[in-house]
Amino acid sequence: MPRASFASSIDASDTHVAVLLKALADPLRIDIVQALAEGERCVCDLTETLGLAQSRLSFHLRVMRQAGVLRAREEGRWVYYRLEPEAVRQLQHWLTTLESLSGRAAPVCR
């Protein structure tokens, strides 16, 4: 029953939330999100900040970009990444809805 209540409180576009959550389901990707929360950064800066090899970082950035978590911008030889605002809004909406429903009491069983 609570699942149906939750499902009815979420719009159909939130099937994308599962894709976003899957893309974030790695501690390294959470570190990337935290680094990008401060604003747009180039790959070279992220490799230095996170202490990662560029190939490893590029793999994770690609997964996140394909899921719609990140937006990439090329400038000369550099690639800059930033969080995709719409993805952040979708996750925030989903989590806010989940939080508001999580405090509800279960219906009485008869």
Short mmCIF file of C-alpha atoms in Angstrom, two decimals:
data_model
loop_
_atom_site.label_atom_id
_atom_site.label_comp_id
_atom_site.label_asym_id
_atom_site.label_seq_id
_atom_site.Cartn_x
_atom_site.Cartn_y
_atom_site.Cartn_z
CA MET A 1 0.00 0.00 0.00
CA PRO A 2 2.66 2.63 0.85
CA ARG A 3 4.36 1.80 -2.48
CA ALA A 4 1.20 2.69 -4.42
CA SER A 5 0.92 5.90 -2.43
CA PHE A 6 4.52 6.75 -3.25
CA ALA A 7 4.04 5.82 -6.91
CA SER A 8 0.97 8.03 -7.19
CA SER A 9 2.93 10.96 -5.76
CA ILE A 10 5.66 10.71 -8.41
CA ASP A 11 5.19 11.64 -12.05
CA ALA A 12 6.09 9.36 -14.96
CA SER A 13 9.35 11.20 -15.75
CA ASP A 14 10.79 9.81 -12.54
CA THR A 15 11.60 6.50 -14.19
CA HIS A 16 14.72 8.44 -15.14
CA VAL A 17 15.52 8.70 -11.43
CA ALA A 18 16.50 5.01 -11.45
CA VAL A 19 19.00 5.74 -14.22
CA LEU A 20 20.39 8.69 -12.27
CA LEU A 21 20.67 6.71 -9.04
CA LYS A 22 22.41 3.84 -10.82
CA ALA A 23 24.92 6.29 -12.29
CA LEU A 24 25.59 7.65 -8.79
CA ALA A 25 25.86 4.22 -7.15
CA ASP A 26 29.63 4.31 -6.81
CA PRO A 27 31.64 6.10 -4.10
CA LEU A 28 33.99 7.59 -6.70
CA ARG A 29 31.07 9.06 -8.62
CA ILE A 30 29.79 10.63 -5.41
CA ASP A 31 33.26 12.21 -5.02
CA ILE A 32 32.97 13.55 -8.57
CA VAL A 33 29.55 15.05 -7.80
CA GLN A 34 30.93 16.69 -4.66
CA ALA A 35 33.83 18.17 -6.64
CA LEU A 36 31.44 19.48 -9.30
CA ALA A 37 29.04 20.90 -6.71
CA GLU A 38 31.50 23.79 -6.45
CA GLY A 39 31.07 24.48 -10.18
CA GLU A 40 32.38 23.51 -13.58
CA ARG A 41 35.80 21.82 -13.65
CA CYS A 42 38.10 20.55 -16.39
CA VAL A 43 39.13 16.89 -16.52
CA CYS A 44 42.74 17.77 -15.69
CA ASP A 45 41.59 19.55 -12.53
CA LEU A 46 39.37 16.63 -11.52
CA THR A 47 42.19 14.10 -12.00
CA GLU A 48 44.41 16.17 -9.72
CA THR A 49 41.72 16.87 -7.13
CA LEU A 50 40.53 13.26 -6.95
CA GLY A 51 43.95 11.67 -7.43
CA LEU A 52 42.78 9.48 -10.31
CA ALA A 53 44.27 8.34 -13.58
CA GLN A 54 42.61 10.13 -16.48
CA SER A 55 41.41 6.85 -18.02
CA ARG A 56 39.64 5.81 -14.81
CA LEU A 57 38.08 9.24 -14.37
CA SER A 58 36.99 9.36 -18.01
CA PHE A 59 35.17 6.05 -17.64
CA HIS A 60 33.16 7.35 -14.68
CA LEU A 61 32.50 10.71 -16.33
CA ARG A 62 31.18 8.92 -19.44
CA VAL A 63 28.78 6.77 -17.38
CA MET A 64 27.51 9.86 -15.57
CA ARG A 65 27.21 11.90 -18.77
CA GLN A 66 25.28 9.13 -20.56
CA ALA A 67 22.87 8.92 -17.63
CA GLY A 68 22.28 12.67 -17.77
CA VAL A 69 23.97 13.50 -14.46
CA LEU A 70 26.66 15.65 -16.07
CA ARG A 71 26.99 18.08 -18.93
CA ALA A 72 30.27 18.35 -20.88
CA ARG A 73 31.64 21.34 -22.75
CA GLU A 74 34.72 21.39 -24.96
CA GLU A 75 36.98 24.41 -25.12
CA GLY A 76 40.05 23.89 -27.27
CA ARG A 77 41.79 20.75 -26.04
CA TRP A 78 40.05 20.84 -22.67
CA VAL A 79 36.76 19.26 -21.64
CA TYR A 80 34.84 20.85 -18.80
CA TYR A 81 32.14 19.09 -16.79
CA ARG A 82 29.35 20.36 -14.61
CA LEU A 83 26.29 18.93 -12.95
CA GLU A 84 23.17 18.81 -15.11
CA PRO A 85 20.67 21.08 -13.32
CA GLU A 86 17.63 19.11 -14.50
CA ALA A 87 19.06 15.86 -13.10
CA VAL A 88 19.67 17.56 -9.76
CA ARG A 89 16.08 18.87 -9.76
CA GLN A 90 14.66 15.41 -10.57
CA LEU A 91 16.64 13.77 -7.78
CA GLN A 92 15.73 16.52 -5.34
CA HIS A 93 12.03 16.22 -6.19
CA TRP A 94 12.11 12.43 -5.84
CA LEU A 95 13.95 12.53 -2.51
CA THR A 96 11.72 15.30 -1.14
CA THR A 97 8.63 13.30 -2.07
CA LEU A 98 10.08 10.16 -0.51
CA GLU A 99 10.93 12.06 2.66
CA SER A 100 7.46 13.57 2.97
CA LEU A 101 5.82 10.16 2.58
CA SER A 102 8.20 8.22 4.79
CA GLY A 103 6.71 9.59 8.00
CA ARG A 104 3.20 8.36 7.26
CA ALA A 105 1.78 5.66 9.48
CA ALA A 106 0.90 2.33 7.92
CA PRO A 107 -2.81 1.67 7.41
CA VAL A 108 -4.48 -0.49 10.04
CA CYS A 109 -4.77 -4.13 8.94
CA ARG A 110 -8.04 -5.93 9.58
#
